[in-house]
Short mmCIF file of C-alpha atoms in Angstrom, two decimals:
data_model
loop_
_atom_site.label_atom_id
_atom_site.label_comp_id
_atom_site.label_asym_id
_atom_site.label_seq_id
_atom_site.Cartn_x
_atom_site.Cartn_y
_atom_site.Cartn_z
CA MET A 240 61.16 75.28 171.15
CA ARG A 241 63.20 75.47 167.89
CA LEU A 242 61.37 74.54 164.63
CA ARG A 243 62.84 74.20 161.19
CA ARG A 244 60.75 73.75 158.17
CA ALA A 245 62.39 71.87 155.35
CA ALA A 246 61.50 73.83 152.17
CA ALA A 247 60.60 71.86 149.08
CA GLY A 248 63.77 70.54 147.42
CA ALA A 249 66.13 71.85 150.18
CA ALA A 250 68.50 69.84 152.11
CA ILE A 251 67.08 68.25 155.25
CA LEU A 252 69.72 69.18 157.83
CA LEU A 253 68.62 67.03 160.64
CA SER A 254 67.01 63.64 160.71
CA ALA A 255 66.14 60.62 162.86
CA LEU A 256 66.71 56.92 162.83
CA CYS A 257 64.18 55.35 165.15
CA HIS A 258 62.59 53.26 162.49
CA SER A 259 60.32 51.41 164.88
CA ALA A 260 58.52 54.57 165.69
CA SER A 261 57.97 55.56 162.00
CA ALA A 262 54.50 56.22 160.59
CA GLN A 263 53.14 56.88 164.29
CA ASP A 264 51.27 59.89 165.46
CA VAL A 265 52.81 62.08 168.02
CA THR A 266 52.10 65.44 169.64
CA LEU A 267 55.07 67.71 170.69
CA THR A 268 54.29 70.39 173.21
CA SER A 269 56.57 73.23 174.25
CA ARG A 270 57.35 72.84 178.07
CA ASP A 271 55.38 76.04 178.84
CA GLY A 272 52.39 74.59 177.03
CA THR A 273 51.94 77.46 174.62
CA ILE A 274 52.95 75.62 171.36
CA GLU A 275 51.57 72.26 170.28
CA LEU A 276 52.55 70.40 167.17
CA THR A 277 50.98 67.20 165.82
CA GLY A 278 52.16 64.89 163.00
CA THR A 279 53.66 61.64 161.91
CA LEU A 280 57.03 60.87 163.69
CA LEU A 281 59.55 60.17 160.91
CA GLY A 282 62.38 59.57 163.36
CA PHE A 283 64.32 60.53 166.43
CA ASP A 284 68.14 60.57 166.82
CA GLY A 285 68.37 60.94 170.52
CA GLU A 286 68.17 64.73 170.32
CA PHE A 287 65.91 65.89 167.41
CA TYR A 288 62.46 64.81 166.41
CA ARG A 289 61.64 64.83 162.77
CA VAL A 290 57.91 64.97 162.17
CA ASP A 291 55.76 65.16 159.07
CA THR A 292 53.01 67.84 159.78
CA ILE A 293 50.46 69.82 157.81
CA TYR A 294 53.18 72.51 157.37
CA GLY A 295 55.64 70.01 155.85
CA GLU A 296 58.51 68.15 157.37
CA LEU A 297 59.72 69.83 160.56
CA THR A 298 62.71 69.18 162.81
CA VAL A 299 62.31 69.86 166.55
CA ASP A 300 64.86 70.12 169.32
CA GLY A 301 63.78 67.51 171.76
CA SER A 302 65.18 69.39 174.85
CA GLY A 303 62.39 71.92 174.44
CA VAL A 304 59.27 69.72 174.05
CA LEU A 305 57.29 66.88 175.60
CA CYS A 306 56.30 64.06 173.44
CA ASP A 307 52.96 62.33 173.64
CA GLY A 308 51.53 59.49 171.59
CA PRO A 309 52.31 55.94 170.51
CA GLY A 310 55.29 56.85 168.44
CA CYS A 311 57.21 58.61 171.31
CA PRO A 312 60.66 57.11 171.94
CA ASN A 313 61.99 56.10 175.23
CA LEU A 314 64.29 58.95 176.17
CA GLN A 315 65.99 57.23 179.11
CA ASP A 316 67.12 54.08 177.17
CA PHE A 317 67.32 55.42 173.66
CA VAL A 318 68.82 52.89 171.19
CA ALA A 319 70.21 54.43 168.01
CA GLU A 320 69.19 52.50 164.84
CA LEU A 321 71.17 52.82 161.63
CA SER A 322 70.20 51.16 158.37
CA ILE A 323 72.93 50.45 155.95
CA SER A 324 72.29 49.17 152.42
CA GLY A 325 74.21 48.44 149.21
CA SER A 326 77.38 46.57 148.10
CA ALA A 327 77.70 42.98 149.05
CA THR A 328 81.52 43.24 148.59
CA MET A 329 81.68 45.98 151.26
CA GLY A 330 79.04 44.33 153.48
CA ALA A 331 80.74 40.95 153.54
CA VAL A 332 84.06 41.93 155.17
CA LEU A 333 84.97 45.56 155.27
CA MET A 334 81.96 47.06 157.15
CA PRO A 335 81.85 44.27 159.67
CA ALA A 336 85.54 44.70 160.42
CA LEU A 337 85.14 48.40 160.76
CA ILE A 338 82.20 48.12 163.15
CA GLU A 339 83.96 45.58 165.28
CA GLY A 340 87.03 47.72 165.34
CA PHE A 341 84.97 50.83 166.32
CA ALA A 342 83.11 48.78 169.02
CA LEU A 343 86.54 47.52 170.45
CA ARG A 344 88.00 51.06 170.42
CA ASN A 345 84.99 52.80 172.04
CA GLY A 346 84.06 50.38 174.74
CA TYR A 347 81.14 48.42 173.17
CA THR A 348 80.44 44.81 172.74
CA ALA A 349 79.42 43.94 169.06
CA GLU A 350 77.10 41.13 168.67
CA ARG A 351 76.29 39.99 165.16
CA SER A 352 72.96 38.49 164.25
CA VAL A 353 72.26 36.94 160.70
CA GLU A 354 68.62 36.89 159.45
CA ASP A 355 69.00 35.61 155.95
CA LYS A 356 71.39 35.86 153.01
CA THR A 357 70.96 39.55 152.59
CA HIS A 358 70.14 40.85 156.09
CA PHE A 359 72.32 40.85 159.23
CA SER A 360 72.62 43.33 162.10
CA TYR A 361 75.22 44.41 164.79
CA ARG A 362 73.96 45.19 168.32
CA LEU A 363 76.35 47.43 170.12
CA THR A 364 76.23 47.22 174.08
CA ASN A 365 77.89 49.54 176.34
CA GLU A 366 80.46 47.41 178.33
CA GLN A 367 80.24 49.53 181.47
CA THR A 368 76.41 49.90 181.75
CA GLY A 369 75.33 46.68 180.04
CA LYS A 370 72.77 48.84 178.06
CA LEU A 371 72.13 48.45 174.37
CA ALA A 372 73.45 51.60 172.60
CA ALA A 373 72.84 50.94 168.89
CA VAL A 374 71.57 48.52 166.27
CA PHE A 375 73.34 48.71 162.82
CA ALA A 376 71.07 46.88 160.41
CA PHE A 377 72.49 45.75 157.11
CA ARG A 378 70.94 44.87 153.71
CA VAL A 379 73.68 43.54 151.37
CA THR A 380 72.78 43.36 147.76
CA ASN A 381 74.32 45.73 145.29
CA THR A 382 75.06 49.51 144.83
CA ASP A 383 71.92 50.04 142.75
CA GLU A 384 69.75 48.57 145.48
CA GLY A 385 71.52 50.56 148.09
CA PHE A 386 70.67 54.00 146.36
CA ALA A 387 67.06 52.65 145.76
CA ASP A 388 66.70 52.07 149.52
CA LEU A 389 68.05 55.49 150.28
CA LEU A 390 65.65 57.06 147.87
CA ALA A 391 62.73 55.06 149.52
CA ASN A 392 63.84 56.31 152.91
CA GLU A 393 64.66 52.74 153.89
CA ALA A 394 68.32 53.31 154.39
CA ASP A 395 70.45 55.92 156.16
CA ILE A 396 73.84 54.90 154.51
CA VAL A 397 74.64 53.54 151.17
CA MET A 398 77.59 51.20 150.60
CA ALA A 399 78.71 52.00 147.04
CA LEU A 400 81.41 50.77 144.63
CA ARG A 401 80.85 53.72 142.27
CA GLU A 402 79.87 57.31 142.52
CA ILE A 403 76.14 58.25 142.54
CA ARG A 404 74.77 58.55 139.02
CA ALA A 405 73.09 61.67 137.69
CA ASP A 406 69.46 60.27 137.92
CA GLU A 407 70.05 59.12 141.46
CA HIS A 408 71.45 62.53 142.40
CA MET A 409 68.49 64.31 140.84
CA ARG A 410 65.86 62.07 142.62
CA ALA A 411 67.65 62.46 146.06
CA GLU A 412 67.76 66.24 145.70
CA GLU A 413 64.05 66.29 144.75
CA ALA A 414 63.35 64.19 147.86
CA GLY A 415 65.08 66.78 150.10
CA MET A 416 68.17 64.72 150.77
CA GLY A 417 70.52 67.41 149.61
CA ASP A 418 73.28 67.63 147.06
CA MET A 419 74.72 64.14 147.28
CA THR A 420 77.75 65.09 145.15
CA GLU A 421 79.02 67.43 147.97
CA ASP A 422 82.09 66.30 149.77
CA ASN A 423 80.41 65.80 153.12
CA ARG A 424 77.76 63.63 151.50
CA SER A 425 80.14 60.72 150.82
CA ARG A 426 83.26 59.19 152.37
CA VAL A 427 85.82 56.95 150.78
CA VAL A 428 86.45 54.29 153.45
CA ALA A 429 88.80 51.98 151.37
CA LEU A 430 90.40 51.63 148.02
CA ASP A 431 90.12 48.81 145.56
CA GLY A 432 91.06 48.24 141.84
CA ILE A 433 89.54 46.54 138.82
CA VAL A 434 92.05 43.88 137.87
CA PRO A 435 91.96 41.65 134.68
CA ILE A 436 92.77 38.09 135.51
CA VAL A 437 93.55 34.71 133.79
CA ALA A 438 94.32 31.12 134.80
CA PRO A 439 97.84 30.59 136.17
CA ASN A 440 98.60 28.37 133.07
CA ASN A 441 97.46 30.97 130.60
CA PRO A 442 100.76 32.22 129.02
CA VAL A 443 99.36 35.84 128.49
CA ARG A 444 100.67 38.23 131.23
CA ARG A 445 99.94 41.65 129.85
CA ILE A 446 97.16 43.40 128.08
CA SER A 447 96.59 46.98 127.07
CA PRO A 448 93.45 48.82 128.30
CA LEU A 449 92.22 49.18 124.74
CA ASP A 450 92.62 45.45 123.99
CA LEU A 451 90.85 44.76 127.27
CA ALA A 452 87.97 46.92 126.28
CA ARG A 453 87.92 45.35 122.74
CA ALA A 454 87.88 41.91 124.22
CA TYR A 455 84.91 42.70 126.41
CA ALA A 456 83.13 44.37 123.54
CA GLY A 457 83.45 41.18 121.47
CA GLN A 458 85.83 42.70 118.93
CA ILE A 459 88.78 40.40 120.07
CA THR A 460 87.55 36.83 120.48
CA ASN A 461 90.74 34.68 120.19
CA TRP A 462 93.66 34.42 122.59
CA SER A 463 96.01 34.46 119.59
CA ASP A 464 95.36 38.13 119.02
CA LEU A 465 96.60 38.88 122.55
CA GLY A 466 99.82 36.73 122.24
CA GLY A 467 98.19 33.57 123.62
CA PRO A 468 97.20 30.22 122.17
CA ASP A 469 94.76 29.69 119.26
CA ALA A 470 91.58 29.44 121.41
CA PRO A 471 88.43 31.37 121.84
CA ILE A 472 88.27 33.76 124.91
CA SER A 473 85.67 33.05 127.57
CA LEU A 474 84.58 36.34 129.19
CA HIS A 475 83.58 36.65 132.90
CA ALA A 476 82.54 39.85 134.78
CA PRO A 477 80.61 40.84 137.87
CA ALA A 478 76.90 41.14 137.69
CA GLN A 479 75.63 44.27 135.92
CA ARG A 480 73.83 45.80 138.68
CA THR A 481 76.71 45.68 141.10
CA GLY A 482 78.83 48.64 141.67
CA LEU A 483 81.85 46.97 140.36
CA GLY A 484 80.17 45.80 137.14
CA GLN A 485 78.99 49.34 136.51
CA ALA A 486 82.48 50.77 137.28
CA ILE A 487 83.88 48.42 134.69
CA GLU A 488 81.59 49.69 132.05
CA ASP A 489 82.25 53.26 132.97
CA LYS A 490 86.15 52.91 133.14
CA ILE A 491 86.92 50.42 130.48
CA ILE A 492 83.99 49.99 127.95
CA ILE A 493 82.43 53.43 127.70
CA THR A 494 85.75 55.24 127.85
CA ALA A 495 86.82 53.34 124.71
CA GLY A 496 83.57 54.19 122.98
CA LEU A 497 82.44 50.63 122.98
CA GLN A 498 79.52 48.46 124.24
CA MET A 499 79.66 45.43 126.44
CA SER A 500 79.34 42.11 124.63
CA PRO A 501 76.21 40.12 125.44
CA ASN A 502 78.43 37.03 125.60
CA VAL A 503 79.87 37.80 129.16
CA VAL A 504 79.31 35.28 131.83
CA ARG A 505 78.13 37.22 135.01
CA HIS A 506 78.78 36.44 138.48
CA ALA A 507 77.12 37.68 141.66
CA ARG A 508 80.21 37.17 143.82
CA GLY A 509 83.77 38.15 142.92
CA ILE A 510 85.35 35.11 144.58
CA GLU A 511 83.25 32.80 142.53
CA LEU A 512 84.39 34.66 139.42
CA SER A 513 88.01 34.46 140.17
CA THR A 514 87.70 30.73 141.11
CA LYS A 515 86.10 29.99 137.79
CA VAL A 516 88.68 31.91 135.87
CA ALA A 517 91.55 30.25 137.71
CA SER A 518 90.24 26.87 136.70
CA ASP A 519 89.73 27.73 132.95
CA ALA A 520 92.85 28.22 130.78
CA PHE A 521 90.92 30.15 128.18
CA ALA A 522 89.05 32.47 130.51
CA LEU A 523 89.41 36.21 130.98
CA GLY A 524 87.89 37.88 134.05
CA LEU A 525 87.59 41.30 135.70
CA VAL A 526 87.56 41.30 139.51
CA SER A 527 88.45 43.57 142.32
CA PHE A 528 91.93 43.71 143.67
CA ALA A 529 90.82 42.19 146.91
CA GLU A 530 89.21 39.15 145.08
CA VAL A 531 92.05 38.03 142.72
CA GLY A 532 92.25 34.76 144.66
CA ASN A 533 94.24 31.98 142.93
CA ALA A 534 94.01 33.62 139.54
CA GLN A 535 96.74 35.37 137.71
CA ALA A 536 96.48 39.14 137.52
CA LEU A 537 97.44 40.76 134.25
CA THR A 538 99.65 43.83 133.92
CA LEU A 539 98.13 46.87 132.04
CA ALA A 540 100.62 47.74 129.26
CA GLY A 541 100.62 50.48 126.67
CA ARG A 542 101.95 50.34 123.10
CA CYS A 543 104.78 52.67 124.17
CA GLY A 544 106.12 49.93 126.51
CA ARG A 545 105.14 51.34 129.81
CA ALA A 546 103.36 48.85 132.20
CA LEU A 547 101.37 49.34 135.32
CA ARG A 548 100.57 46.53 137.77
CA ALA A 549 97.83 46.56 140.35
CA THR A 550 99.62 46.70 143.88
CA ARG A 551 98.50 48.17 147.08
CA ARG A 552 100.86 51.18 146.51
CA THR A 553 99.94 51.86 142.86
CA ILE A 554 96.16 51.64 143.85
CA LYS A 555 96.67 54.02 146.74
CA THR A 556 98.60 56.58 144.61
CA GLU A 557 96.14 56.04 141.60
CA ASP A 558 99.17 55.32 139.38
CA TYR A 559 97.24 52.13 138.54
CA PRO A 560 94.43 53.75 136.42
CA LEU A 561 91.51 51.28 137.16
CA THR A 562 91.06 52.27 140.73
CA ALA A 563 87.66 51.67 142.53
CA PRO A 564 87.11 53.66 145.64
CA MET A 565 84.56 52.27 148.17
CA PHE A 566 82.10 54.88 149.24
CA LEU A 567 79.70 55.46 152.11
CA TYR A 568 76.90 57.88 151.02
CA ARG A 569 74.49 59.59 153.40
CA PRO A 570 71.77 62.14 152.91
CA ALA A 571 71.86 65.71 154.29
CA ARG A 572 70.23 64.99 157.55
CA ARG A 573 71.44 64.44 161.20
CA LEU A 574 72.52 61.01 162.33
CA PRO A 575 72.67 59.80 165.95
CA LYS A 576 75.81 60.54 167.97
CA ILE A 577 77.06 56.98 167.83
CA ALA A 578 76.61 56.96 164.09
CA ARG A 579 78.50 60.11 163.64
CA GLU A 580 81.32 58.80 165.77
CA PHE A 581 81.44 55.67 163.65
CA LEU A 582 81.75 57.65 160.34
CA ALA A 583 84.49 59.74 161.98
CA TYR A 584 86.23 56.55 163.06
CA ALA A 585 85.92 55.08 159.56
CA GLY A 586 88.03 57.97 158.19
CA GLY A 587 90.71 57.93 160.96
CA PRO A 588 93.98 56.20 161.29
CA SER A 589 92.82 53.25 163.35
CA ALA A 590 90.37 52.34 160.77
CA GLN A 591 93.07 52.27 158.12
CA ILE A 592 94.83 49.52 159.98
CA VAL A 593 91.45 47.52 160.16
CA THR A 594 90.91 48.19 156.48
CA ARG A 595 94.35 46.81 155.53
CA ARG A 596 93.94 43.73 157.57
CA ALA A 597 90.54 43.08 156.01
CA GLY A 598 92.41 42.76 152.64
CA PHE A 599 91.51 46.10 151.18
CA VAL A 600 93.73 49.14 150.25
CA ASP A 601 93.87 51.69 153.08
CA GLN A 602 94.35 55.43 152.77
CA ALA A 603 96.97 55.93 155.31
CA PRO A 604 99.77 57.97 153.66
CA GLU A 605 103.08 56.26 153.19
CA GLU A 606 106.43 57.95 152.40
CA VAL A 607 108.22 56.39 149.35
CA PRO A 608 111.93 57.33 148.89
CA LEU A 609 113.19 58.26 145.46
CA ASP A 610 115.53 55.28 145.40
CA ASP A 611 112.46 53.01 145.37
CA GLN A 612 111.12 54.78 142.16
CA GLY A 613 113.76 53.96 139.59
CA ASN A 614 111.26 52.90 137.04
CA ARG A 615 109.69 56.25 137.11
CA LEU A 616 113.01 58.06 136.66
CA ALA A 617 113.91 55.65 133.73
CA ASN A 618 110.56 56.64 132.20
CA ALA A 619 111.41 60.26 132.57
CA ILE A 620 114.66 59.82 130.82
CA ALA A 621 113.31 57.66 128.04
CA ALA A 622 110.46 59.98 127.36
CA ALA A 623 112.24 63.13 127.23
CA GLY A 624 112.01 64.68 123.80
CA ASP A 625 113.45 67.74 122.39
CA GLU A 626 111.23 69.94 124.60
CA ILE A 627 112.41 68.50 127.84
CA ALA A 628 115.89 69.75 128.56
CA LEU A 629 118.49 67.81 130.43
CA THR A 630 118.70 70.77 132.84
CA GLU A 631 114.90 70.27 133.59
CA LEU A 632 115.45 66.65 134.49
CA GLN A 633 118.41 67.54 136.61
CA ARG A 634 116.33 70.12 138.47
CA MET A 635 113.73 67.60 139.10
CA VAL A 636 116.16 65.04 140.52
CA SER A 637 117.85 67.78 142.59
CA LEU A 638 114.51 68.81 144.14
CA LEU A 639 113.19 65.37 144.79
CA SER A 640 116.07 63.26 145.68
CA PRO A 641 116.26 64.50 149.35
CA MET A 642 112.52 64.05 149.66
CA LYS A 643 109.95 61.21 149.83
CA ARG A 644 106.86 60.86 147.85
CA LEU A 645 103.61 60.58 149.76
CA THR A 646 101.19 57.91 148.50
CA THR A 647 98.60 60.69 148.77
CA SER A 648 98.16 61.93 145.00
CA PHE A 649 95.65 63.98 143.24
CA ARG A 650 94.09 63.48 139.83
CA PHE A 651 91.24 65.09 137.96
CA GLU A 652 88.00 63.86 136.36
CA ALA A 653 88.12 63.50 132.65
CA GLY A 654 87.68 66.72 130.77
CA SER A 655 87.31 68.58 134.09
CA VAL A 656 89.18 70.65 136.63
CA ARG A 657 87.33 68.89 139.41
CA LEU A 658 89.36 66.42 141.59
CA ASP A 659 88.09 62.79 141.11
CA ALA A 660 86.52 61.05 144.03
CA GLN A 661 89.58 59.34 145.46
CA SER A 662 91.42 62.73 145.32
CA ARG A 663 88.68 64.69 146.99
CA SER A 664 88.97 62.13 149.86
CA ASN A 665 92.76 62.69 149.84
CA VAL A 666 92.21 66.44 150.39
CA GLN A 667 90.32 65.65 153.58
CA GLN A 668 92.91 63.07 154.73
CA LEU A 669 95.84 65.48 154.19
CA ALA A 670 93.91 68.36 155.75
CA ARG A 671 93.23 66.33 158.88
CA ALA A 672 96.87 65.35 159.11
CA LEU A 673 97.89 69.05 158.99
CA GLU A 674 95.31 69.84 161.69
CA GLN A 675 96.79 67.17 163.86
CA GLY A 676 100.28 68.57 163.43
CA ARG A 677 101.55 65.54 161.75
CA TYR A 678 103.84 67.55 159.31
CA ASP A 679 104.76 70.39 161.65
CA ALA A 680 108.41 71.61 161.07
CA ARG A 681 108.39 69.68 157.69
CA LYS A 682 108.24 70.88 154.06
CA LEU A 683 105.55 69.55 151.80
CA VAL A 684 105.82 70.33 148.03
CA PHE A 685 102.91 69.94 145.79
CA VAL A 686 104.34 68.77 142.32
CA GLY A 687 102.28 69.05 139.10
CA PHE A 688 102.80 66.79 136.12
CA SER A 689 100.95 66.71 132.90
CA ASP A 690 100.42 64.59 129.71
CA GLY A 691 102.53 65.10 126.66
CA GLU A 692 99.83 66.63 124.44
CA GLY A 693 100.65 70.10 123.30
CA PRO A 694 103.70 72.33 123.90
CA ALA A 695 105.78 71.43 126.85
CA ILE A 696 105.89 75.03 128.21
CA ALA A 697 102.02 75.26 128.25
CA ASN A 698 101.82 71.82 129.90
CA GLN A 699 104.26 72.87 132.73
CA SER A 700 102.22 76.01 133.18
CA ILE A 701 98.92 73.99 133.44
CA ALA A 702 100.68 71.45 135.88
CA LEU A 703 101.83 74.37 138.10
CA GLN A 704 98.25 75.79 138.18
CA ARG A 705 96.80 72.39 139.23
CA ALA A 706 99.48 72.14 141.92
CA GLU A 707 98.38 75.50 143.31
CA ALA A 708 94.75 74.52 143.09
CA VAL A 709 95.40 71.40 145.20
CA ARG A 710 97.39 73.29 147.76
CA ARG A 711 94.71 75.89 148.13
CA ALA A 712 91.97 73.04 148.53
CA VAL A 713 94.04 71.45 151.21
CA ILE A 714 94.65 74.62 153.23
CA ALA A 715 90.98 75.45 152.92
CA ALA A 716 89.87 72.05 154.27
CA ALA A 717 92.44 72.31 157.17
CA GLU A 718 90.38 74.85 159.01
CA THR A 719 92.03 74.38 162.44
CA ALA A 720 95.62 73.68 161.17
CA ASP A 721 98.40 76.23 162.07
CA VAL A 722 99.82 76.42 158.50
CA ASP A 723 102.69 78.51 159.78
CA GLN A 724 104.11 75.47 161.36
CA VAL A 725 104.64 73.73 157.96
CA THR A 726 106.03 74.81 154.69
CA LEU A 727 103.71 74.25 151.78
CA GLU A 728 105.25 74.81 148.40
CA ILE A 729 104.41 74.13 144.79
CA ASP A 730 106.39 73.22 141.72
CA ALA A 731 105.81 71.57 138.29
CA PHE A 732 107.61 69.48 135.75
CA GLY A 733 104.89 69.08 133.14
CA GLU A 734 105.35 66.13 130.93
CA ALA A 735 108.81 65.24 132.33
CA MET A 736 107.75 61.99 134.24
CA PRO A 737 104.94 60.14 132.46
CA MET A 738 103.43 57.10 134.23
CA ALA A 739 101.65 55.77 131.15
CA CYS A 740 101.43 56.10 127.34
CA ASP A 741 99.98 59.37 126.04
CA GLY A 742 98.43 57.58 123.04
CA SER A 743 95.31 56.66 125.02
CA ALA A 744 92.79 58.60 127.10
CA TRP A 745 93.40 56.49 130.23
CA GLY A 746 97.19 57.07 129.79
CA ARG A 747 96.71 60.92 129.51
CA LEU A 748 94.46 60.81 132.52
CA THR A 749 97.04 58.84 134.57
CA ASN A 750 99.71 61.33 133.67
CA ARG A 751 97.83 64.37 134.72
CA ARG A 752 98.33 64.40 138.45
CA VAL A 753 99.67 66.40 141.42
CA GLU A 754 102.01 64.56 143.76
CA VAL A 755 102.98 65.37 147.27
CA TRP A 756 106.62 65.19 148.31
CA VAL A 757 107.80 65.63 151.88
CA ARG A 758 111.02 66.40 153.71
#
């Protein structure tokens, strides 16, 4: 019999999900009868028991023990139970689509049962045996509630429209759930963006990120200040406790050093928000890219004249600065096999097709030829100052013209050398593609770019270092790949091809990136 004691504050490596057996006394006895352990069964994942004993929380390999007591599970007809809580945006469409796609691909029949407005479940039945294999139970509210359920041990997976906050991370670690900021504790399953919207009959079509922040801080109150009619601005935003509502404050308001105005009309559902804005000529709203509906999306424009519009491609590359990844978080404990298979499926190529059909931005890499990027080259020429020589622009065009840009890009957290959440997910995606041999006999070049702050020579050196750091991260993640079958190179052009204006923090952050070009 193998026992592992979870030391205080350490990650619980193995867990269980049989909630029906929770808080029930059991006795586990080794098959030779020499060791006996009594405690409260916290869960069973089909292979391992998790028991709360006088020695602390222990995990026990089920193959080496016999279980006795009212909480003992049925080993012959074990049904895996997975509790998923959090974002209603993800729970409404995306997660059901992924579960149904997973069931179809793996020979299960998926039956949905709705209990009330916030609770529903999927029962997955094996088509060959007719036996119930798993129950995926959902509670759809908001990201805050999802993390609260996780910390209360009432959820196994959190659907989140933002990254875990510092206080949630600390409490999860104290509860023995491991370091929730580690790469294997979260997975980006889809991409979205925060999009400013107006009614179709509103003449305003562009807004700068700073003006957007000032409007939502109450500093700009009339459309005439934004090039529109002389009329007051009516502000609309998602509910404060939703992940998108919190992402808006993090990415738009706090970044500008401002506070959200109290005069914002809040909405629990994004589609209700976009419908309201679309019918009000003087309304300004913020919604997810998937929920723009009949409203008119505004283009983000900087004072230097460069503009970025939310499209599936610009969100996937993070060229659009207000991206909003959709996360699945799980604690450091073992999930049932079918749950692990589902999470693996959610990050695979089949799930990307399902994600796209569900109306969200998938993570499947696309190859974009240089001919389709004329605006980027125009920016490079227009922005070239005395420090960017014509020969450097010619070198860039010479290198990139026979290649195609992957939509897989890498950017960094503000004021940090750490990759942001979407980019960390991109490392795993590209690593898996290398392991599968998708780029065998091809050449990939990691190309670094920078903002225009400081000397151009120093910026190019920093951009080259970032490109090398990303290349190393991808190689390290591609543990089973034969890297001798693919050429992985680095290069850098510093500030030679800006995506946005350097006059703002968001613009500089957008410009600091590593692109991947393939031939």
